[in-house]
């Protein structure tokens, strides 16, 4: 049930990203706050601070890392898993060579 709720939350996050003009699918709001904070944007720093202190986000209880830092790591892992699936030799043979 928890995994389902997590996927549902990520799906809602993707919807919000698609809705806004500068949203990028596959990049969660949490990781967007983290990258904005890394670039020194005030809204990113505020988002980073709030996400680390608000339930249900908070810091990762296992690693102690920031929620935004963990979100960036998880977005990278999901992107790599998607690339691995799409680069499957069977899939590449089926679709043929790129033009």
mmCIF file of N, CA and C in Angstrom:
data_model
loop_
_atom_site.group_PDB
_atom_site.id
_atom_site.type_symbol
_atom_site.label_atom_id
_atom_site.label_comp_id
_atom_site.label_asym_id
_atom_site.label_seq_id
_atom_site.Cartn_x
_atom_site.Cartn_y
_atom_site.Cartn_z
ATOM 1 N N UNK A 1 0.814 -1.191 0.000
ATOM 2 C CA UNK A 1 0.000 0.000 0.000
ATOM 3 C C UNK A 1 0.865 1.266 0.000
ATOM 4 N N UNK A 2 1.955 1.232 0.768
ATOM 5 C CA UNK A 2 2.836 2.398 0.828
ATOM 6 C C UNK A 2 3.467 2.669 -0.534
ATOM 7 N N UNK A 3 3.886 1.615 -1.235
ATOM 8 C CA UNK A 3 4.490 1.791 -2.557
ATOM 9 C C UNK A 3 3.467 2.387 -3.533
ATOM 10 N N UNK A 4 2.212 1.957 -3.412
ATOM 11 C CA UNK A 4 1.158 2.501 -4.270
ATOM 12 C C UNK A 4 0.972 3.992 -4.008
ATOM 13 N N UNK A 5 0.921 4.375 -2.740
ATOM 14 C CA UNK A 5 0.750 5.788 -2.393
ATOM 15 C C UNK A 5 1.939 6.618 -2.862
ATOM 16 N N UNK A 6 3.136 6.056 -2.782
ATOM 17 C CA UNK A 6 4.321 6.766 -3.266
ATOM 18 C C UNK A 6 4.228 6.987 -4.769
ATOM 19 N N UNK A 7 3.835 5.939 -5.524
ATOM 20 C CA UNK A 7 3.690 6.090 -6.971
ATOM 21 C C UNK A 7 2.592 7.097 -7.311
ATOM 22 N N UNK A 8 1.523 7.085 -6.537
ATOM 23 C CA UNK A 8 0.442 8.049 -6.744
ATOM 24 C C UNK A 8 0.941 9.480 -6.498
ATOM 25 N N UNK A 9 1.725 9.674 -5.448
ATOM 26 C CA UNK A 9 2.275 11.002 -5.146
ATOM 27 C C UNK A 9 3.234 11.455 -6.244
ATOM 28 N N UNK A 10 4.062 10.544 -6.752
ATOM 29 C CA UNK A 10 4.995 10.883 -7.832
ATOM 30 C C UNK A 10 4.221 11.199 -9.104
ATOM 31 N N UNK A 11 3.129 10.480 -9.348
ATOM 32 C CA UNK A 11 2.278 10.771 -10.502
ATOM 33 C C UNK A 11 1.651 12.150 -10.409
ATOM 34 N N UNK A 12 1.188 12.521 -9.213
ATOM 35 C CA UNK A 12 0.631 13.866 -9.021
ATOM 36 C C UNK A 12 1.712 14.914 -9.220
ATOM 37 N N UNK A 13 2.904 14.625 -8.722
ATOM 38 C CA UNK A 13 4.042 15.526 -8.891
ATOM 39 C C UNK A 13 4.329 15.724 -10.381
ATOM 40 N N UNK A 14 4.296 14.644 -11.158
ATOM 41 C CA UNK A 14 4.540 14.730 -12.604
ATOM 42 C C UNK A 14 3.447 15.574 -13.280
ATOM 43 N N UNK A 15 2.196 15.414 -12.826
ATOM 44 C CA UNK A 15 1.105 16.214 -13.370
ATOM 45 C C UNK A 15 1.355 17.702 -13.125
ATOM 46 N N UNK A 16 1.768 18.040 -11.908
ATOM 47 C CA UNK A 16 2.034 19.443 -11.579
ATOM 48 C C UNK A 16 3.178 19.970 -12.435
ATOM 49 N N UNK A 17 4.226 19.164 -12.630
ATOM 50 C CA UNK A 17 5.359 19.576 -13.456
ATOM 51 C C UNK A 17 4.925 19.813 -14.900
ATOM 52 N N UNK A 18 4.059 18.955 -15.422
ATOM 53 C CA UNK A 18 3.597 19.099 -16.800
ATOM 54 C C UNK A 18 2.691 20.317 -16.949
ATOM 55 N N UNK A 19 1.978 20.663 -15.903
ATOM 56 C CA UNK A 19 1.039 21.771 -15.939
ATOM 57 C C UNK A 19 1.755 23.119 -16.058
ATOM 58 N N UNK A 20 2.878 23.252 -15.369
ATOM 59 C CA UNK A 20 3.592 24.522 -15.384
ATOM 60 C C UNK A 20 4.525 24.619 -16.583
ATOM 61 N N UNK A 21 4.728 25.821 -17.056
ATOM 62 C CA UNK A 21 5.477 26.090 -18.282
ATOM 63 C C UNK A 21 6.900 25.539 -18.246
ATOM 64 N N UNK A 22 7.593 25.696 -17.145
ATOM 65 C CA UNK A 22 8.993 25.273 -17.077
ATOM 66 C C UNK A 22 9.180 23.905 -16.434
ATOM 67 N N UNK A 23 8.110 23.170 -16.236
ATOM 68 C CA UNK A 23 8.218 21.852 -15.627
ATOM 69 C C UNK A 23 8.877 20.854 -16.569
ATOM 70 N N UNK A 24 9.612 19.943 -15.991
ATOM 71 C CA UNK A 24 10.268 18.888 -16.761
ATOM 72 C C UNK A 24 9.782 17.551 -16.221
ATOM 73 N N UNK A 25 9.165 16.743 -17.069
ATOM 74 C CA UNK A 25 8.704 15.433 -16.622
ATOM 75 C C UNK A 25 9.906 14.598 -16.199
ATOM 76 N N UNK A 26 9.747 13.887 -15.111
ATOM 77 C CA UNK A 26 10.834 13.068 -14.583
ATOM 78 C C UNK A 26 11.652 13.780 -13.524
ATOM 79 N N UNK A 27 11.393 15.068 -13.335
ATOM 80 C CA UNK A 27 12.070 15.834 -12.289
ATOM 81 C C UNK A 27 11.008 16.247 -11.280
ATOM 82 N N UNK A 28 11.113 15.727 -10.057
ATOM 83 C CA UNK A 28 10.096 16.019 -9.054
ATOM 84 C C UNK A 28 10.253 17.444 -8.521
ATOM 85 N N UNK A 29 9.200 17.927 -7.893
ATOM 86 C CA UNK A 29 9.235 19.262 -7.303
ATOM 87 C C UNK A 29 10.333 19.335 -6.243
ATOM 88 N N UNK A 30 10.502 18.264 -5.482
ATOM 89 C CA UNK A 30 11.532 18.239 -4.441
ATOM 90 C C UNK A 30 12.928 18.371 -5.037
ATOM 91 N N UNK A 31 13.202 17.664 -6.131
ATOM 92 C CA UNK A 31 14.534 17.781 -6.731
ATOM 93 C C UNK A 31 14.687 19.121 -7.440
ATOM 94 N N UNK A 32 13.592 19.690 -7.940
ATOM 95 C CA UNK A 32 13.660 21.032 -8.527
ATOM 96 C C UNK A 32 14.037 22.044 -7.445
ATOM 97 N N UNK A 33 13.461 21.898 -6.244
ATOM 98 C CA UNK A 33 13.854 22.774 -5.122
ATOM 99 C C UNK A 33 15.325 22.575 -4.783
ATOM 100 N N UNK A 34 15.784 21.320 -4.796
ATOM 101 C CA UNK A 34 17.183 21.040 -4.494
ATOM 102 C C UNK A 34 18.143 21.647 -5.503
ATOM 103 N N UNK A 35 17.815 21.545 -6.788
ATOM 104 C CA UNK A 35 18.707 22.127 -7.801
ATOM 105 C C UNK A 35 18.654 23.654 -7.751
ATOM 106 N N UNK A 36 17.466 24.213 -7.451
ATOM 107 C CA UNK A 36 17.367 25.672 -7.312
ATOM 108 C C UNK A 36 18.185 26.150 -6.114
ATOM 109 N N UNK A 37 18.148 25.396 -5.021
ATOM 110 C CA UNK A 37 18.940 25.756 -3.844
ATOM 111 C C UNK A 37 20.429 25.684 -4.163
ATOM 112 N N UNK A 38 20.831 24.662 -4.921
ATOM 113 C CA UNK A 38 22.240 24.528 -5.300
ATOM 114 C C UNK A 38 22.710 25.708 -6.138
ATOM 115 N N UNK A 39 21.792 26.286 -6.907
ATOM 116 C CA UNK A 39 22.112 27.452 -7.735
ATOM 117 C C UNK A 39 21.933 28.775 -6.981
ATOM 118 N N UNK A 40 21.507 28.667 -5.706
ATOM 119 C CA UNK A 40 21.388 29.853 -4.877
ATOM 120 C C UNK A 40 20.093 30.627 -5.012
ATOM 121 N N UNK A 41 19.081 30.039 -5.665
ATOM 122 C CA UNK A 41 17.786 30.723 -5.803
ATOM 123 C C UNK A 41 17.059 30.717 -4.458
ATOM 124 N N UNK A 42 16.572 31.870 -4.069
ATOM 125 C CA UNK A 42 15.921 31.999 -2.762
ATOM 126 C C UNK A 42 14.753 31.034 -2.610
ATOM 127 N N UNK A 43 13.915 30.899 -3.653
ATOM 128 C CA UNK A 43 12.757 30.011 -3.541
ATOM 129 C C UNK A 43 13.194 28.555 -3.350
ATOM 130 N N UNK A 44 14.326 28.172 -3.943
ATOM 131 C CA UNK A 44 14.845 26.827 -3.758
ATOM 132 C C UNK A 44 15.353 26.607 -2.352
ATOM 133 N N UNK A 45 16.030 27.607 -1.807
ATOM 134 C CA UNK A 45 16.523 27.508 -0.435
ATOM 135 C C UNK A 45 15.374 27.418 0.557
ATOM 136 N N UNK A 46 14.322 28.197 0.316
ATOM 137 C CA UNK A 46 13.136 28.141 1.187
ATOM 138 C C UNK A 46 12.456 26.787 1.049
ATOM 139 N N UNK A 47 12.304 26.307 -0.188
ATOM 140 C CA UNK A 47 11.698 24.993 -0.408
ATOM 141 C C UNK A 47 12.496 23.886 0.243
ATOM 142 N N UNK A 48 13.814 23.935 0.107
ATOM 143 C CA UNK A 48 14.705 22.943 0.725
ATOM 144 C C UNK A 48 14.492 22.934 2.235
ATOM 145 N N UNK A 49 14.493 24.118 2.833
ATOM 146 C CA UNK A 49 14.331 24.250 4.287
ATOM 147 C C UNK A 49 12.979 23.679 4.730
ATOM 148 N N UNK A 50 11.911 24.072 4.032
ATOM 149 C CA UNK A 50 10.575 23.620 4.425
ATOM 150 C C UNK A 50 10.389 22.116 4.233
ATOM 151 N N UNK A 51 10.872 21.591 3.114
ATOM 152 C CA UNK A 51 10.702 20.156 2.861
ATOM 153 C C UNK A 51 11.466 19.305 3.867
ATOM 154 N N UNK A 52 12.585 19.811 4.366
ATOM 155 C CA UNK A 52 13.343 19.062 5.371
ATOM 156 C C UNK A 52 12.705 19.123 6.749
ATOM 157 N N UNK A 53 11.749 20.011 6.949
ATOM 158 C CA UNK A 53 11.164 20.186 8.272
ATOM 159 C C UNK A 53 9.666 19.913 8.333
ATOM 160 N N UNK A 54 9.049 19.608 7.204
ATOM 161 C CA UNK A 54 7.602 19.381 7.170
ATOM 162 C C UNK A 54 7.283 17.904 7.013
ATOM 163 N N UNK A 55 6.275 17.463 7.764
ATOM 164 C CA UNK A 55 5.787 16.107 7.586
ATOM 165 C C UNK A 55 5.032 16.056 6.270
ATOM 166 N N UNK A 56 5.061 15.034 5.473
ATOM 167 C CA UNK A 56 5.692 13.731 5.661
ATOM 168 C C UNK A 56 7.073 13.636 5.022
ATOM 169 N N UNK A 57 7.639 14.742 4.609
ATOM 170 C CA UNK A 57 8.891 14.694 3.873
ATOM 171 C C UNK A 57 10.082 14.480 4.800
ATOM 172 N N UNK A 58 10.576 15.492 5.416
ATOM 173 C CA UNK A 58 11.694 15.467 6.356
ATOM 174 C C UNK A 58 12.930 14.812 5.769
ATOM 175 N N UNK A 59 13.990 14.785 6.575
ATOM 176 C CA UNK A 59 15.228 14.150 6.139
ATOM 177 C C UNK A 59 15.044 12.639 6.095
ATOM 178 N N UNK A 60 15.828 11.977 5.258
ATOM 179 C CA UNK A 60 15.776 10.527 5.137
ATOM 180 C C UNK A 60 16.181 9.911 6.477
ATOM 181 N N UNK A 61 15.293 9.111 7.092
ATOM 182 C CA UNK A 61 15.617 8.559 8.414
ATOM 183 C C UNK A 61 16.763 7.552 8.388
ATOM 184 N N UNK A 62 16.993 6.923 7.259
ATOM 185 C CA UNK A 62 18.050 5.916 7.162
ATOM 186 C C UNK A 62 19.413 6.577 6.974
ATOM 187 N N UNK A 63 19.497 7.493 6.025
ATOM 188 C CA UNK A 63 20.790 8.092 5.693
ATOM 189 C C UNK A 63 21.017 9.444 6.359
ATOM 190 N N UNK A 64 19.940 10.107 6.790
ATOM 191 C CA UNK A 64 20.055 11.429 7.368
ATOM 192 C C UNK A 64 20.226 12.531 6.329
ATOM 193 N N UNK A 65 20.144 12.143 5.056
ATOM 194 C CA UNK A 65 20.290 13.130 3.972
ATOM 195 C C UNK A 65 19.036 13.955 3.836
ATOM 196 N N UNK A 66 19.203 15.119 3.270
ATOM 197 C CA UNK A 66 18.092 16.022 3.002
ATOM 198 C C UNK A 66 17.073 15.348 2.083
ATOM 199 N N UNK A 67 15.802 15.711 2.268
ATOM 200 C CA UNK A 67 14.754 15.181 1.395
ATOM 201 C C UNK A 67 15.026 15.550 -0.059
ATOM 202 N N UNK A 68 15.452 16.796 -0.295
ATOM 203 C CA UNK A 68 15.695 17.245 -1.666
ATOM 204 C C UNK A 68 16.882 16.510 -2.288
ATOM 205 N N UNK A 69 17.937 16.288 -1.520
ATOM 206 C CA UNK A 69 19.097 15.551 -2.036
ATOM 207 C C UNK A 69 18.697 14.120 -2.378
ATOM 208 N N UNK A 70 17.900 13.491 -1.519
ATOM 209 C CA UNK A 70 17.424 12.128 -1.811
ATOM 210 C C UNK A 70 16.518 12.117 -3.036
ATOM 211 N N UNK A 71 15.711 13.168 -3.209
ATOM 212 C CA UNK A 71 14.823 13.259 -4.377
ATOM 213 C C UNK A 71 15.639 13.354 -5.659
ATOM 214 N N UNK A 72 16.720 14.126 -5.641
ATOM 215 C CA UNK A 72 17.587 14.224 -6.815
ATOM 216 C C UNK A 72 18.182 12.865 -7.140
ATOM 217 N N UNK A 73 18.679 12.166 -6.114
ATOM 218 C CA UNK A 73 19.237 10.825 -6.326
ATOM 219 C C UNK A 73 18.199 9.871 -6.916
ATOM 220 N N UNK A 74 16.972 9.908 -6.374
ATOM 221 C CA UNK A 74 15.920 9.016 -6.866
ATOM 222 C C UNK A 74 15.488 9.363 -8.285
ATOM 223 N N UNK A 75 15.456 10.646 -8.633
ATOM 224 C CA UNK A 75 15.130 11.038 -10.009
ATOM 225 C C UNK A 75 16.191 10.521 -10.978
ATOM 226 N N UNK A 76 17.447 10.596 -10.577
ATOM 227 C CA UNK A 76 18.539 10.074 -11.415
ATOM 228 C C UNK A 76 18.398 8.564 -11.578
ATOM 229 N N UNK A 77 18.089 7.847 -10.485
ATOM 230 C CA UNK A 77 17.917 6.384 -10.566
ATOM 231 C C UNK A 77 16.765 6.013 -11.492
ATOM 232 N N UNK A 78 15.625 6.737 -11.392
ATOM 233 C CA UNK A 78 14.483 6.446 -12.278
ATOM 234 C C UNK A 78 14.839 6.709 -13.727
ATOM 235 N N UNK A 79 15.582 7.784 -13.987
ATOM 236 C CA UNK A 79 15.972 8.102 -15.367
ATOM 237 C C UNK A 79 16.901 7.023 -15.919
ATOM 238 N N UNK A 80 17.856 6.580 -15.113
ATOM 239 C CA UNK A 80 18.783 5.520 -15.562
ATOM 240 C C UNK A 80 18.048 4.210 -15.817
ATOM 241 N N UNK A 81 17.055 3.901 -14.972
ATOM 242 C CA UNK A 81 16.272 2.668 -15.181
ATOM 243 C C UNK A 81 15.477 2.762 -16.481
ATOM 244 N N UNK A 82 14.929 3.934 -16.784
ATOM 245 C CA UNK A 82 14.177 4.116 -18.031
ATOM 246 C C UNK A 82 15.104 3.982 -19.232
ATOM 247 N N UNK A 83 16.292 4.550 -19.152
ATOM 248 C CA UNK A 83 17.260 4.446 -20.253
ATOM 249 C C UNK A 83 17.661 2.999 -20.464
ATOM 250 N N UNK A 84 17.920 2.279 -19.367
ATOM 251 C CA UNK A 84 18.302 0.862 -19.480
ATOM 252 C C UNK A 84 17.198 0.054 -20.156
ATOM 253 N N UNK A 85 15.946 0.355 -19.814
ATOM 254 C CA UNK A 85 14.825 -0.366 -20.428
ATOM 255 C C UNK A 85 14.710 -0.037 -21.911
ATOM 256 N N UNK A 86 14.909 1.220 -22.259
ATOM 257 C CA UNK A 86 14.774 1.636 -23.647
ATOM 258 C C UNK A 86 15.965 1.216 -24.514
ATOM 259 N N UNK A 87 17.119 0.989 -23.894
ATOM 260 C CA UNK A 87 18.295 0.555 -24.640
ATOM 261 C C UNK A 87 18.417 -0.960 -24.724
ATOM 262 N N UNK A 88 17.390 -1.664 -24.298
ATOM 263 C CA UNK A 88 17.361 -3.120 -24.398
ATOM 264 C C UNK A 88 17.592 -3.501 -25.862
ATOM 265 N N UNK A 89 18.539 -4.428 -26.134
ATOM 266 C CA UNK A 89 18.842 -4.794 -27.518
ATOM 267 C C UNK A 89 17.623 -5.277 -28.308
ATOM 268 N N UNK A 90 16.714 -5.968 -27.654
ATOM 269 C CA UNK A 90 15.511 -6.441 -28.344
ATOM 270 C C UNK A 90 14.671 -5.245 -28.798
ATOM 271 N N UNK A 91 14.523 -4.250 -27.924
ATOM 272 C CA UNK A 91 13.769 -3.052 -28.268
ATOM 273 C C UNK A 91 14.457 -2.303 -29.392
ATOM 274 N N UNK A 92 15.755 -2.150 -29.305
ATOM 275 C CA UNK A 92 16.513 -1.427 -30.334
ATOM 276 C C UNK A 92 16.428 -2.126 -31.693
ATOM 277 N N UNK A 93 16.453 -3.448 -31.698
ATOM 278 C CA UNK A 93 16.316 -4.212 -32.945
ATOM 279 C C UNK A 93 14.913 -4.017 -33.518
ATOM 280 N N UNK A 94 13.926 -4.017 -32.638
ATOM 281 C CA UNK A 94 12.534 -3.876 -33.081
ATOM 282 C C UNK A 94 12.282 -2.515 -33.711
ATOM 283 N N UNK A 95 12.808 -1.451 -33.116
ATOM 284 C CA UNK A 95 12.534 -0.110 -33.661
ATOM 285 C C UNK A 95 13.434 0.261 -34.820
ATOM 286 N N UNK A 96 14.540 -0.450 -34.994
ATOM 287 C CA UNK A 96 15.432 -0.182 -36.111
ATOM 288 C C UNK A 96 16.417 0.940 -35.794
ATOM 289 N N UNK A 97 17.315 1.193 -36.721
ATOM 290 C CA UNK A 97 18.319 2.224 -36.490
ATOM 291 C C UNK A 97 17.714 3.620 -36.458
ATOM 292 N N UNK A 98 18.331 4.486 -35.686
ATOM 293 C CA UNK A 98 17.880 5.881 -35.603
ATOM 294 C C UNK A 98 18.209 6.589 -36.924
ATOM 295 N N UNK A 99 17.335 7.483 -37.356
ATOM 296 C CA UNK A 99 17.582 8.176 -38.632
ATOM 297 C C UNK A 99 18.772 9.124 -38.554
#
